[in-house]
Amino acid sequence: MIHFHPLPVPLVRNVIYTTPFLHMRYDGTDCALMVTPSDTVQHFESRHGNFLMSFTSRYKQEFGFIIPERSIIVDDVRIRGIGRARTVSQTKLPEAQVLPTVLEVVNCYFDGENMSTQVFKLGDLTFGHSLDGPAVLVDESSTILVEPGCTARITQYGDVEIMVGQDIKRDLGPELDTIRLSVFSHRFMSIAEQMGRVLHWRDERPVQERLMEHRRTAVAGNKQNPLGST
């Protein structure tokens, strides 16, 4: 059953976009993939896009192989509709005439030493203000840290643009960095797990395909010769 709910703000037709999805699988398999049409234009594709290329590419990415001699079955069709509201216009800030007000000065720990860090209220800053790090910009729901060697600038529309310093150099040595080791170890383990899943499916799926093919052959033989006589 399909339920329709009225939108709080009516949308005109030219801001409503739809995307079709097909639940596709190879004949004789139980692994269906939800795919969207490919962006590659082919002369034989439907007006909604090339689903065949998208399915084969996704299947090979997941399992490491494709079955070109098999037919492809579409289990169901889904349509996603998106209504885009009009973009909210941005308000330009007035240009700064005075230096920003410092709320307080605190000590922060950077690169193994304490440094005096100025704290500013983000709502008091306007277009043209430039703050050299270290500095802290506080707001009602967020905090922005400007590290030493960086500069924070307030744009015309109130965004904070941070320019990262180019003169900061760190020597790499043989010393053990536990944080960096933990990050790289996690990344390498994630890559290894993904490779393992692909290899597992690549080895397992052909066995399942052969078993299902043998089962269909046996069922077809029993239907032709139900008594088992020759």
XYZ file of N, CA and C in Angstrom, residues 18-229:
636
model
N 13.197 12.723 -9.858
C 12.975 11.317 -9.564
C 14.169 10.483 -10.026
N 14.461 9.422 -9.265
C 15.550 8.499 -9.587
C 15.010 7.081 -9.531
N 15.097 6.311 -10.630
C 14.618 4.922 -10.609
C 15.674 3.982 -10.049
N 15.221 2.936 -9.356
C 16.079 1.878 -8.835
C 15.520 0.532 -9.290
N 16.392 -0.378 -9.679
C 15.992 -1.731 -10.043
C 16.696 -2.723 -9.123
N 15.907 -3.675 -8.590
C 16.448 -4.759 -7.783
C 16.763 -5.901 -8.739
N 18.048 -6.085 -9.111
C 18.430 -6.986 -10.193
C 19.308 -8.115 -9.669
N 19.169 -9.283 -10.325
C 19.990 -10.442 -9.986
C 20.114 -11.340 -11.208
N 21.140 -12.190 -11.189
C 21.289 -13.180 -12.246
C 20.272 -14.306 -12.046
N 19.790 -14.854 -13.142
C 18.846 -15.965 -13.079
C 19.493 -17.156 -12.375
N 18.796 -17.716 -11.394
C 19.317 -18.842 -10.649
C 20.098 -18.472 -9.417
N 20.273 -17.189 -9.139
C 20.985 -16.747 -7.944
C 20.006 -16.060 -7.006
N 20.410 -15.931 -5.754
C 19.559 -15.300 -4.753
C 20.142 -13.982 -4.259
N 21.182 -13.502 -4.901
C 21.822 -12.247 -4.493
C 21.370 -11.129 -5.423
N 20.459 -10.285 -4.943
C 19.956 -9.169 -5.739
C 20.618 -7.874 -5.298
N 20.927 -7.031 -6.265
C 21.568 -5.744 -6.004
C 20.638 -4.617 -6.418
N 20.558 -3.598 -5.575
C 19.775 -2.411 -5.896
C 20.678 -1.439 -6.652
N 20.366 -1.162 -7.916
C 21.239 -0.354 -8.753
C 20.470 0.822 -9.339
N 21.217 1.874 -9.631
C 20.709 3.038 -10.348
C 21.305 3.037 -11.749
N 20.716 3.750 -12.687
C 21.253 3.728 -14.050
C 22.625 4.360 -14.134
N 23.448 3.833 -15.058
C 24.780 4.368 -15.284
C 24.697 5.667 -16.067
N 25.700 6.522 -15.880
C 25.749 7.791 -16.603
C 26.248 7.623 -18.041
N 26.852 6.466 -18.340
C 27.376 6.228 -19.688
C 26.224 6.037 -20.672
N 26.247 6.783 -21.758
C 25.163 6.743 -22.734
C 25.441 5.647 -23.761
N 24.478 4.766 -23.978
C 24.567 3.711 -24.981
C 23.347 3.800 -25.896
N 23.493 3.336 -27.135
C 22.413 3.474 -28.101
C 21.242 2.555 -27.789
N 21.469 1.490 -26.983
C 20.412 0.531 -26.726
C 19.738 0.746 -25.372
N 20.145 1.732 -24.614
C 19.607 1.886 -23.272
C 18.226 2.536 -23.310
N 17.491 2.376 -22.192
C 16.176 2.982 -22.079
C 16.308 4.471 -21.794
N 15.183 5.135 -21.829
C 15.230 6.583 -21.598
C 15.554 6.922 -20.139
N 15.477 5.914 -19.263
C 15.821 6.135 -17.857
C 17.294 5.901 -17.575
N 18.040 5.304 -18.517
C 19.464 5.084 -18.309
C 19.861 3.636 -18.542
N 21.155 3.379 -18.410
C 21.710 2.056 -18.671
C 21.826 1.298 -17.350
N 20.855 0.433 -17.071
C 20.883 -0.359 -15.847
C 21.795 -1.578 -15.982
N 21.929 -2.132 -17.185
C 22.737 -3.333 -17.388
C 24.197 -3.079 -17.043
N 24.748 -1.985 -17.551
C 26.145 -1.660 -17.269
C 26.354 -1.392 -15.783
N 25.404 -0.730 -15.164
C 25.521 -0.441 -13.737
C 25.483 -1.726 -12.916
N 24.602 -2.666 -13.297
C 24.491 -3.919 -12.551
C 25.757 -4.766 -12.688
N 26.247 -4.949 -13.925
C 27.441 -5.771 -14.127
C 28.666 -5.167 -13.444
N 28.795 -3.847 -13.482
C 29.917 -3.195 -12.829
C 29.839 -3.372 -11.313
N 28.646 -3.214 -10.760
C 28.471 -3.377 -9.307
C 28.677 -4.834 -8.901
N 28.196 -5.778 -9.711
C 28.335 -7.201 -9.387
C 29.810 -7.606 -9.397
N 30.549 -7.137 -10.388
C 31.974 -7.473 -10.460
C 32.741 -6.841 -9.314
N 32.343 -5.662 -8.911
C 32.993 -5.006 -7.784
C 32.742 -5.768 -6.485
N 31.532 -6.308 -6.325
C 31.190 -7.008 -5.099
C 31.791 -8.409 -5.047
N 31.728 -9.155 -6.162
C 32.072 -10.570 -6.140
C 33.312 -10.925 -6.960
N 33.814 -9.998 -7.764
C 35.024 -10.261 -8.514
C 34.818 -10.939 -9.846
N 33.590 -11.223 -10.270
C 33.325 -11.861 -11.553
C 31.895 -11.524 -11.984
N 31.587 -11.811 -13.255
C 30.235 -11.662 -13.789
C 29.865 -12.953 -14.517
N 28.563 -13.118 -14.818
C 28.079 -14.320 -15.501
C 27.388 -13.864 -16.776
N 28.123 -13.598 -17.862
C 27.519 -13.008 -19.070
C 26.511 -13.924 -19.754
N 26.625 -15.252 -19.553
C 25.694 -16.154 -20.236
C 24.351 -16.265 -19.513
N 24.223 -15.709 -18.315
C 22.984 -15.784 -17.553
C 22.056 -14.625 -17.888
N 20.769 -14.910 -17.820
C 19.778 -13.845 -17.948
C 19.711 -13.055 -16.640
N 19.271 -11.820 -16.734
C 19.164 -10.954 -15.562
C 17.693 -10.702 -15.270
N 17.313 -10.902 -14.027
C 15.925 -10.763 -13.590
C 15.800 -9.508 -12.732
N 14.711 -8.771 -12.945
C 14.386 -7.591 -12.141
C 13.296 -7.987 -11.159
N 13.624 -7.996 -9.880
C 12.657 -8.409 -8.857
C 11.627 -7.319 -8.571
N 12.057 -6.092 -8.491
C 11.117 -4.998 -8.227
C 11.725 -3.688 -8.702
N 10.871 -2.696 -8.792
C 11.243 -1.363 -9.257
C 10.876 -0.357 -8.172
N 11.772 0.566 -7.914
C 11.516 1.609 -6.924
C 11.830 2.972 -7.537
N 11.072 3.948 -7.115
C 11.265 5.321 -7.590
C 11.439 6.220 -6.369
N 12.527 6.979 -6.375
C 12.757 7.942 -5.307
C 12.534 9.348 -5.838
N 11.663 10.077 -5.191
C 11.381 11.452 -5.590
C 11.927 12.444 -4.577
N 12.572 13.485 -5.071
C 13.165 14.513 -4.218
C 12.650 15.872 -4.658
N 12.116 16.618 -3.718
C 11.679 17.980 -3.978
C 12.639 18.970 -3.362
N 13.250 19.784 -4.189
C 14.247 20.741 -3.721
C 13.619 22.112 -3.526
N 13.739 22.591 -2.314
C 13.211 23.926 -2.026
C 14.162 24.981 -2.571
N 13.667 26.177 -2.622
C 14.489 27.267 -3.125
C 15.650 27.557 -2.176
N 16.794 27.945 -2.742
C 17.981 28.229 -1.948
C 17.794 29.495 -1.124
N 18.172 29.408 0.137
C 18.064 30.567 1.019
C 19.149 31.575 0.646
N 18.762 32.801 0.458
C 19.716 33.839 0.079
C 20.635 34.160 1.258
N 21.918 34.378 0.962
C 22.893 34.702 1.993
C 22.931 36.208 2.235
N 23.160 36.551 3.500
C 23.209 37.955 3.891
C 24.665 38.388 4.023
N 24.999 39.484 3.399
C 26.360 40.008 3.471
C 26.561 40.750 4.788
N 27.727 40.539 5.379
C 28.066 41.202 6.629
C 28.721 42.548 6.361
N 28.537 43.487 7.270
C 29.233 44.770 7.109
C 30.728 44.606 7.346
N 31.513 45.446 6.734
C 32.960 45.360 6.862
C 33.410 45.865 8.226
N 34.402 45.193 8.774
C 34.885 45.524 10.119
C 35.537 46.904 10.133
N 35.233 47.662 11.174
C 35.809 48.988 11.344
C 36.766 49.055 12.531
N 36.607 48.111 13.473
C 37.463 48.095 14.666
C 38.011 46.687 14.837
N 39.019 46.539 15.684
C 39.600 45.239 15.959
C 38.627 44.379 16.759
N 38.684 43.062 16.616
C 37.760 42.193 17.362
C 38.049 42.227 18.854
N 37.009 42.013 19.641
C 37.126 42.040 21.092
C 37.568 40.678 21.607
N 38.588 40.683 22.456
C 39.104 39.442 23.042
C 38.341 39.165 24.328
N 37.693 37.990 24.405
C 36.957 37.641 25.615
C 37.903 37.346 26.768
N 38.901 36.516 26.510
C 39.880 36.172 27.531
C 41.098 35.559 26.862
N 42.158 35.431 27.644
C 43.375 34.790 27.175
C 43.633 33.579 28.066
N 43.760 32.409 27.450
C 43.965 31.167 28.190
C 45.239 30.494 27.695
N 45.703 29.530 28.446
C 46.878 28.743 28.060
C 46.406 27.438 27.415
N 46.912 27.165 26.197
C 46.614 25.925 25.488
C 47.927 25.201 25.185
N 47.827 23.896 25.098
C 49.011 23.046 24.909
C 49.162 22.717 23.438
N 50.242 23.221 22.803
C 50.533 22.958 21.393
C 51.977 22.507 21.263
N 52.175 21.388 20.567
C 53.524 20.915 20.233
C 54.446 20.859 21.447
N 53.898 20.372 22.548
C 54.741 20.157 23.733
C 54.973 21.367 24.598
N 54.248 22.462 24.389
C 54.435 23.644 25.224
C 53.126 24.410 25.357
N 53.012 25.151 26.446
C 51.850 25.998 26.683
C 52.018 27.315 25.924
N 50.934 27.743 25.292
C 50.966 28.988 24.538
C 49.750 29.827 24.911
N 49.952 31.136 25.001
C 48.841 32.053 25.287
C 47.906 32.087 24.086
N 46.643 31.807 24.330
C 45.658 31.678 23.258
C 44.500 32.631 23.508
N 44.202 33.463 22.525
C 43.100 34.403 22.643
C 41.774 33.724 22.298
N 40.740 34.080 23.034
C 39.397 33.523 22.835
C 38.485 34.638 22.329
N 37.775 34.352 21.219
C 36.868 35.320 20.612
C 35.465 34.714 20.529
N 34.475 35.565 20.547
C 33.099 35.136 20.323
C 32.792 35.278 18.841
N 32.371 34.178 18.217
C 32.172 34.177 16.771
C 31.110 35.189 16.348
N 30.102 35.389 17.172
C 29.046 36.339 16.823
C 29.495 37.781 16.799
N 30.627 38.100 17.454
C 31.145 39.474 17.468
C 32.054 39.761 16.278
N 32.381 38.743 15.488
C 33.277 38.933 14.351
C 32.480 39.257 13.100
N 33.062 40.033 12.225
C 32.385 40.421 10.991
C 33.388 40.390 9.831
N 32.906 40.750 8.660
C 33.713 40.659 7.446
C 34.986 41.503 7.556
N 36.123 40.854 7.252
C 37.398 41.559 7.274
C 38.247 41.276 8.489
N 37.667 40.683 9.535
C 38.462 40.362 10.718
C 39.425 39.219 10.388
N 40.658 39.347 10.837
C 41.693 38.347 10.611
C 42.348 38.026 11.946
N 42.404 36.744 12.289
C 42.918 36.303 13.582
C 44.055 35.329 13.363
N 45.212 35.631 13.956
C 46.362 34.737 13.862
C 46.317 33.729 15.004
N 46.656 32.492 14.684
C 46.672 31.452 15.694
C 47.897 31.549 16.600
N 47.798 31.001 17.802
C 46.671 30.214 18.283
C 45.514 31.091 18.762
N 44.292 30.629 18.440
C 43.093 31.342 18.839
C 41.939 30.350 18.902
N 40.919 30.733 19.657
C 39.719 29.911 19.800
C 38.505 30.778 19.505
N 37.634 30.301 18.604
C 36.388 30.988 18.275
C 35.244 30.178 18.850
N 34.479 30.757 19.746
C 33.394 30.030 20.407
C 32.063 30.551 19.900
N 31.125 29.604 19.752
C 29.764 29.924 19.339
C 28.809 29.180 20.254
N 27.505 29.335 20.001
C 26.521 28.686 20.861
C 26.586 27.161 20.755
N 26.905 26.633 19.581
C 26.877 25.180 19.389
C 28.184 24.623 18.814
N 29.217 25.414 18.703
C 30.464 24.925 18.112
C 31.652 25.722 18.635
N 32.828 25.131 18.447
C 34.081 25.779 18.821
C 35.090 25.552 17.700
N 35.766 26.598 17.280
C 36.759 26.523 16.207
C 38.117 26.834 16.796
N 39.062 25.926 16.568
C 40.421 26.110 17.052
C 41.324 26.501 15.896
N 42.005 27.595 16.031
C 42.985 28.061 15.040
C 44.370 27.751 15.588
N 45.062 26.825 14.967
C 46.345 26.376 15.474
C 47.444 27.409 15.206
N 48.557 27.282 15.910
C 49.678 28.205 15.658
C 50.165 28.105 14.217
N 50.499 29.242 13.637
C 50.936 29.281 12.249
C 49.796 29.404 11.255
N 48.548 29.352 11.729
C 47.381 29.491 10.847
C 46.699 30.824 11.080
N 45.899 31.228 10.117
C 45.177 32.497 10.195
C 43.723 32.273 9.822
N 42.812 32.765 10.661
C 41.376 32.666 10.408
C 40.863 34.006 9.907
N 40.108 33.961 8.807
C 39.535 35.182 8.225
C 38.029 35.018 8.101
N 37.313 36.092 8.359
C 35.856 36.092 8.236
C 35.497 36.587 6.838
N 34.737 35.776 6.104
C 34.381 36.138 4.732
C 33.209 37.102 4.719
N 32.826 37.492 3.519
C 31.752 38.467 3.342
C 30.409 37.921 3.803
N 30.258 36.582 3.778
C 28.988 35.972 4.171
C 29.046 35.330 5.556
N 30.081 35.604 6.327
C 30.153 35.118 7.690
C 30.821 33.772 7.862
N 31.352 33.206 6.788
C 32.076 31.939 6.911
C 33.473 32.178 7.469
N 34.014 31.150 8.122
C 35.364 31.229 8.683
C 36.312 30.505 7.733
N 37.254 31.224 7.182
C 38.240 30.663 6.258
C 39.587 30.609 6.973
N 40.125 29.395 7.097
C 41.381 29.206 7.823
C 42.496 28.950 6.822
N 43.507 29.788 6.846
C 44.682 29.634 6.000
C 45.747 28.896 6.792
N 46.105 27.706 6.312
C 47.086 26.880 7.005
C 48.485 27.383 6.672
N 49.304 27.550 7.695
C 50.660 28.047 7.488
C 51.517 27.054 6.724
N 52.385 27.575 5.868
C 53.255 26.743 5.053
C 54.642 26.567 5.660
N 54.930 27.301 6.718
C 56.284 27.261 7.270
C 56.417 26.252 8.409
N 55.367 25.459 8.644
C 55.423 24.483 9.730
C 56.016 23.193 9.183
N 57.158 22.791 9.709
C 57.814 21.573 9.267
C 58.064 20.675 10.469
N 57.801 19.404 10.274
C 58.016 18.433 11.340
C 58.982 17.367 10.826
N 60.032 17.158 11.582
C 61.019 16.149 11.201
C 60.493 14.764 11.546
N 60.618 13.845 10.583
C 60.215 12.466 10.796
C 61.417 11.660 11.239
N 61.280 10.992 12.362
C 62.382 10.204 12.894
C 61.954 8.780 13.185
N 62.853 7.992 13.725
C 62.531 6.589 14.021
C 61.701 6.408 15.285
N 61.375 7.491 16.007
C 60.628 7.361 17.245
C 59.215 6.836 16.960
N 58.677 6.055 17.879
C 57.361 5.451 17.733
C 56.275 6.460 18.064
N 55.368 6.675 17.119
C 54.208 7.542 17.326
C 52.988 6.643 17.495
N 52.533 6.494 18.718
C 51.458 5.540 19.000
C 50.140 5.928 18.323
N 49.865 7.236 18.243
C 48.610 7.681 17.620
C 48.631 7.385 16.128
N 49.740 7.742 15.466
C 49.839 7.478 14.024
C 49.831 5.972 13.744
N 50.494 5.201 14.602
C 50.503 3.748 14.434
C 49.098 3.176 14.559
N 48.315 3.689 15.498
C 46.945 3.205 15.677
C 46.074 3.541 14.473
N 46.235 4.765 13.927
C 45.436 5.174 12.773
C 45.756 4.308 11.560
N 47.054 4.141 11.259
C 47.435 3.346 10.090
C 47.086 1.879 10.275
N 47.203 1.371 11.499
C 46.828 -0.023 11.751
C 45.349 -0.240 11.484
N 44.517 0.710 11.918
C 43.075 0.600 11.665
C 42.772 0.648 10.177
N 43.451 1.535 9.447
C 43.215 1.649 8.016
C 43.637 0.383 7.280
N 44.806 -0.148 7.619
C 45.285 -1.362 6.962
C 44.376 -2.551 7.261
N 43.896 -2.661 8.505
C 42.992 -3.754 8.852
C 41.671 -3.632 8.100
N 41.179 -2.404 7.915
C 39.940 -2.205 7.167
C 40.112 -2.643 5.713
N 41.253 -2.275 5.095
C 41.509 -2.678 3.710
C 41.627 -4.194 3.611
N 42.315 -4.812 4.580
C 42.475 -6.267 4.556
C 41.127 -6.972 4.708
N 40.242 -6.452 5.564
C 38.927 -7.058 5.735
C 38.094 -6.946 4.457
N 38.143 -5.805 3.786
C 37.405 -5.658 2.537
C 37.943 -6.609 1.467
N 39.268 -6.747 1.371
C 39.846 -7.682 0.409
C 39.435 -9.115 0.738
N 39.402 -9.443 2.022
C 39.005 -10.781 2.423
C 37.572 -11.097 2.069
N 36.679 -10.109 2.230
C 35.272 -10.344 1.876
C 35.109 -10.575 0.375
N 35.829 -9.786 -0.434
C 35.735 -9.960 -1.887
C 36.258 -11.334 -2.303
N 37.406 -11.748 -1.739
C 37.956 -13.056 -2.074
C 37.052 -14.185 -1.589
N 36.427 -13.990 -0.430
C 35.515 -15.009 0.093
C 34.325 -15.202 -0.830
N 33.716 -14.083 -1.260
C 32.577 -14.177 -2.175
C 33.004 -14.743 -3.526
N 34.216 -14.372 -3.959
C 34.698 -14.848 -5.256
C 34.879 -16.367 -5.259
N 35.293 -16.933 -4.114
C 35.469 -18.379 -4.025
C 34.159 -19.101 -3.730
N 33.278 -18.436 -2.967
C 32.063 -19.116 -2.526
C 30.971 -19.108 -3.576
N 30.821 -17.995 -4.293
C 29.707 -17.882 -5.237
C 29.774 -18.903 -6.369
N 30.956 -19.186 -6.998
C 30.954 -20.209 -8.045
C 30.508 -21.571 -7.542
N 30.860 -21.923 -6.286
C 30.416 -23.199 -5.735
C 28.901 -23.218 -5.599
N 28.326 -22.135 -5.103
C 26.877 -22.056 -4.978
C 26.199 -22.096 -6.345
N 26.812 -21.419 -7.328
C 26.227 -21.431 -8.664
C 26.212 -22.856 -9.225
N 27.318 -23.604 -9.043
C 27.361 -24.970 -9.562
C 26.371 -25.881 -8.842
N 26.217 -25.702 -7.522
C 25.252 -26.510 -6.782
C 23.829 -26.231 -7.245
N 23.496 -24.958 -7.460
C 22.152 -24.613 -7.919
C 21.915 -25.112 -9.338
N 22.946 -25.056 -10.185
C 22.818 -25.569 -11.541
C 22.596 -27.074 -11.525
N 23.332 -27.794 -10.654
C 23.142 -29.241 -10.531
C 21.753 -29.561 -10.003
N 21.260 -28.754 -9.052
C 19.931 -28.984 -8.493
C 18.849 -28.786 -9.545
N 18.990 -27.733 -10.368
C 17.989 -27.513 -11.415
C 18.022 -28.644 -12.442
N 19.241 -29.123 -12.749
C 19.352 -30.234 -13.701
C 18.693 -31.489 -13.145
N 18.906 -31.742 -11.841
C 18.306 -32.926 -11.224
C 16.790 -32.817 -11.189
N 16.274 -31.617 -10.873
C 14.822 -31.427 -10.847
C 14.235 -31.603 -12.237
N 14.905 -31.049 -13.262
C 14.414 -31.199 -14.624
C 14.427 -32.665 -15.043
N 15.459 -33.435 -14.627
C 15.515 -34.847 -14.968
C 14.426 -35.644 -14.292
N 14.097 -35.294 -13.046
C 13.032 -36.001 -12.341
C 11.673 -35.727 -12.963
N 11.471 -34.503 -13.477
C 10.201 -34.198 -14.123
C 10.042 -34.973 -15.426
N 11.141 -35.141 -16.162
C 11.057 -35.889 -17.416
C 10.924 -37.388 -17.177
N 11.501 -37.900 -16.084
C 11.470 -39.323 -15.793
C 11.079 -39.518 -14.332
N 9.813 -39.295 -13.989
C 9.406 -39.311 -12.581
C 9.556 -40.661 -11.928
N 9.498 -41.780 -12.687
C 9.595 -43.116 -12.094
C 11.019 -43.620 -12.005
N 11.948 -42.871 -12.578
C 13.347 -43.257 -12.518
C 13.690 -44.361 -13.492
N 12.803 -44.675 -14.483
C 13.092 -45.725 -15.451
C 13.880 -45.174 -16.610
